[in-house]
Amino acid sequence: MHSRNILFFAALSGVVMVALGAFAAHGLKSQLPPYLLDVFNTGVQYQAWHTLALLGCGLWARIMPTKAVLYAALFFAAGILLFSGSLYALALTGIKWFGPITPLGGICFIIGWVALAMAAWRSA
């Protein structure tokens, strides 16, 4: 995964995140019970934070490409797909088996942040 790909995925994730946030605020508010709307919004929040992290990784990779930054980006992207994606699916379908996927995305987020910390430590 190169900086161009990371930045592209970050931009795409940003588009999807804004669209889904607006969809939740305007389209789902009257359609979902409050609990499932909160689940959906949690997915949007985590996608927002990790989209920014991906953007940072993409910029960092342009200046000083390292494997650790590329791994961080890969794990952030996987975390967005698994964590936020499973929450969206759970909220929209009510199918409970999406729930166990969410922690896998959370683990990806944690690994991504550890990889980013390692990249920062090694760059000094």
Short mmCIF file of C-alpha atoms in Angstrom, two decimals:
data_model
loop_
_atom_site.label_atom_id
_atom_site.label_comp_id
_atom_site.label_asym_id
_atom_site.label_seq_id
_atom_site.Cartn_x
_atom_site.Cartn_y
_atom_site.Cartn_z
CA MET A 1 0.00 0.00 0.00
CA HIS A 2 1.59 3.27 -1.14
CA SER A 3 0.85 6.80 0.01
CA ARG A 4 -1.37 7.43 -3.02
CA ASN A 5 -3.50 4.39 -2.19
CA ILE A 6 -3.67 5.34 1.47
CA LEU A 7 -4.76 8.89 0.65
CA PHE A 8 -7.30 7.60 -1.88
CA PHE A 9 -8.81 5.19 0.67
CA ALA A 10 -8.86 7.97 3.30
CA ALA A 11 -10.70 10.29 0.93
CA LEU A 12 -13.15 7.56 -0.05
CA SER A 13 -13.70 6.69 3.60
CA GLY A 14 -14.35 10.36 4.33
CA VAL A 15 -17.01 10.53 1.63
CA VAL A 16 -18.71 7.39 2.92
CA MET A 17 -18.48 8.56 6.52
CA VAL A 18 -20.12 11.93 5.81
CA ALA A 19 -22.84 10.30 3.72
CA LEU A 20 -23.57 7.69 6.40
CA GLY A 21 -23.55 10.32 9.14
CA ALA A 22 -26.09 12.39 7.22
CA PHE A 23 -28.12 9.26 6.49
CA ALA A 24 -28.20 8.45 10.20
CA ALA A 25 -29.19 11.97 11.20
CA HIS A 26 -31.88 12.44 8.59
CA GLY A 27 -32.99 9.04 7.33
CA LEU A 28 -32.53 6.60 10.17
CA LYS A 29 -33.56 8.73 13.12
CA SER A 30 -37.22 7.83 12.73
CA GLN A 31 -36.56 4.29 11.42
CA LEU A 32 -34.33 2.76 14.09
CA PRO A 33 -34.76 2.39 17.83
CA PRO A 34 -32.40 4.64 19.82
CA TYR A 35 -30.07 1.75 20.71
CA LEU A 36 -29.47 0.77 17.07
CA LEU A 37 -29.13 4.41 16.04
CA ASP A 38 -26.40 4.75 18.69
CA VAL A 39 -24.72 1.62 17.32
CA PHE A 40 -24.75 3.13 13.82
CA ASN A 41 -23.44 6.47 15.08
CA THR A 42 -20.61 4.71 16.93
CA GLY A 43 -19.56 3.22 13.60
CA VAL A 44 -19.60 6.69 12.04
CA GLN A 45 -17.51 8.16 14.89
CA TYR A 46 -14.85 5.47 14.73
CA GLN A 47 -14.75 5.73 10.96
CA ALA A 48 -14.26 9.51 11.26
CA TRP A 49 -11.34 9.23 13.68
CA HIS A 50 -9.63 6.50 11.74
CA THR A 51 -10.19 8.24 8.42
CA LEU A 52 -8.17 11.12 9.88
CA ALA A 53 -5.55 8.62 11.06
CA LEU A 54 -5.39 7.18 7.54
CA LEU A 55 -4.98 10.67 6.12
CA GLY A 56 -2.09 11.24 8.52
CA CYS A 57 -0.52 7.92 7.52
CA GLY A 58 -0.80 8.82 3.85
CA LEU A 59 0.90 12.16 4.39
CA TRP A 60 3.55 10.61 6.62
CA ALA A 61 4.22 7.93 4.00
CA ARG A 62 4.79 10.67 1.40
CA ILE A 63 7.44 12.33 3.55
CA MET A 64 9.07 9.34 5.20
CA PRO A 65 7.76 5.99 4.01
CA THR A 66 8.34 3.19 6.47
CA LYS A 67 6.86 -0.27 6.78
CA ALA A 68 5.39 0.59 10.17
CA VAL A 69 3.39 3.51 8.72
CA LEU A 70 2.17 1.34 5.87
CA TYR A 71 1.15 -1.40 8.30
CA ALA A 72 -0.64 1.18 10.45
CA ALA A 73 -2.60 2.35 7.41
CA LEU A 74 -3.46 -1.21 6.45
CA PHE A 75 -4.74 -2.00 9.94
CA PHE A 76 -6.70 1.27 10.15
CA ALA A 77 -8.37 0.46 6.82
CA ALA A 78 -9.17 -3.09 7.96
CA GLY A 79 -10.49 -1.71 11.25
CA ILE A 80 -12.82 0.68 9.44
CA LEU A 81 -14.19 -2.12 7.30
CA LEU A 82 -14.56 -4.61 10.16
CA PHE A 83 -15.48 -2.37 13.10
CA SER A 84 -17.59 0.30 11.48
CA GLY A 85 -18.89 -2.00 8.75
CA SER A 86 -20.12 -4.57 11.26
CA LEU A 87 -21.83 -1.87 13.33
CA TYR A 88 -23.57 -0.50 10.23
CA ALA A 89 -24.70 -3.99 9.26
CA LEU A 90 -25.89 -4.77 12.79
CA ALA A 91 -27.86 -1.52 13.06
CA LEU A 92 -29.46 -1.81 9.62
CA THR A 93 -30.31 -5.52 9.68
CA GLY A 94 -30.62 -6.33 13.37
CA ILE A 95 -28.71 -9.56 12.68
CA LYS A 96 -26.80 -10.23 15.87
CA TRP A 97 -23.97 -12.29 14.34
CA PHE A 98 -22.45 -9.07 13.00
CA GLY A 99 -21.66 -8.17 16.62
CA PRO A 100 -18.76 -10.61 17.07
CA ILE A 101 -17.00 -9.10 14.02
CA THR A 102 -16.75 -5.69 15.71
CA PRO A 103 -13.98 -6.62 18.20
CA LEU A 104 -11.81 -7.85 15.31
CA GLY A 105 -12.01 -4.34 13.87
CA GLY A 106 -11.16 -2.91 17.28
CA ILE A 107 -8.09 -5.11 17.45
CA CYS A 108 -7.08 -3.85 14.00
CA PHE A 109 -7.40 -0.26 15.26
CA ILE A 110 -5.20 -1.04 18.27
CA ILE A 111 -2.56 -2.73 16.11
CA GLY A 112 -2.64 0.27 13.78
CA TRP A 113 -1.98 2.69 16.63
CA VAL A 114 0.83 0.49 17.97
CA ALA A 115 2.40 0.38 14.50
CA LEU A 116 2.13 4.17 14.27
CA ALA A 117 3.76 4.55 17.69
CA MET A 118 6.59 2.28 16.58
CA ALA A 119 7.04 4.37 13.42
CA ALA A 120 7.23 7.53 15.51
CA TRP A 121 9.71 6.00 17.95
CA ARG A 122 11.95 4.71 15.21
CA SER A 123 11.93 7.99 13.30
CA ALA A 124 13.57 9.97 16.10
#
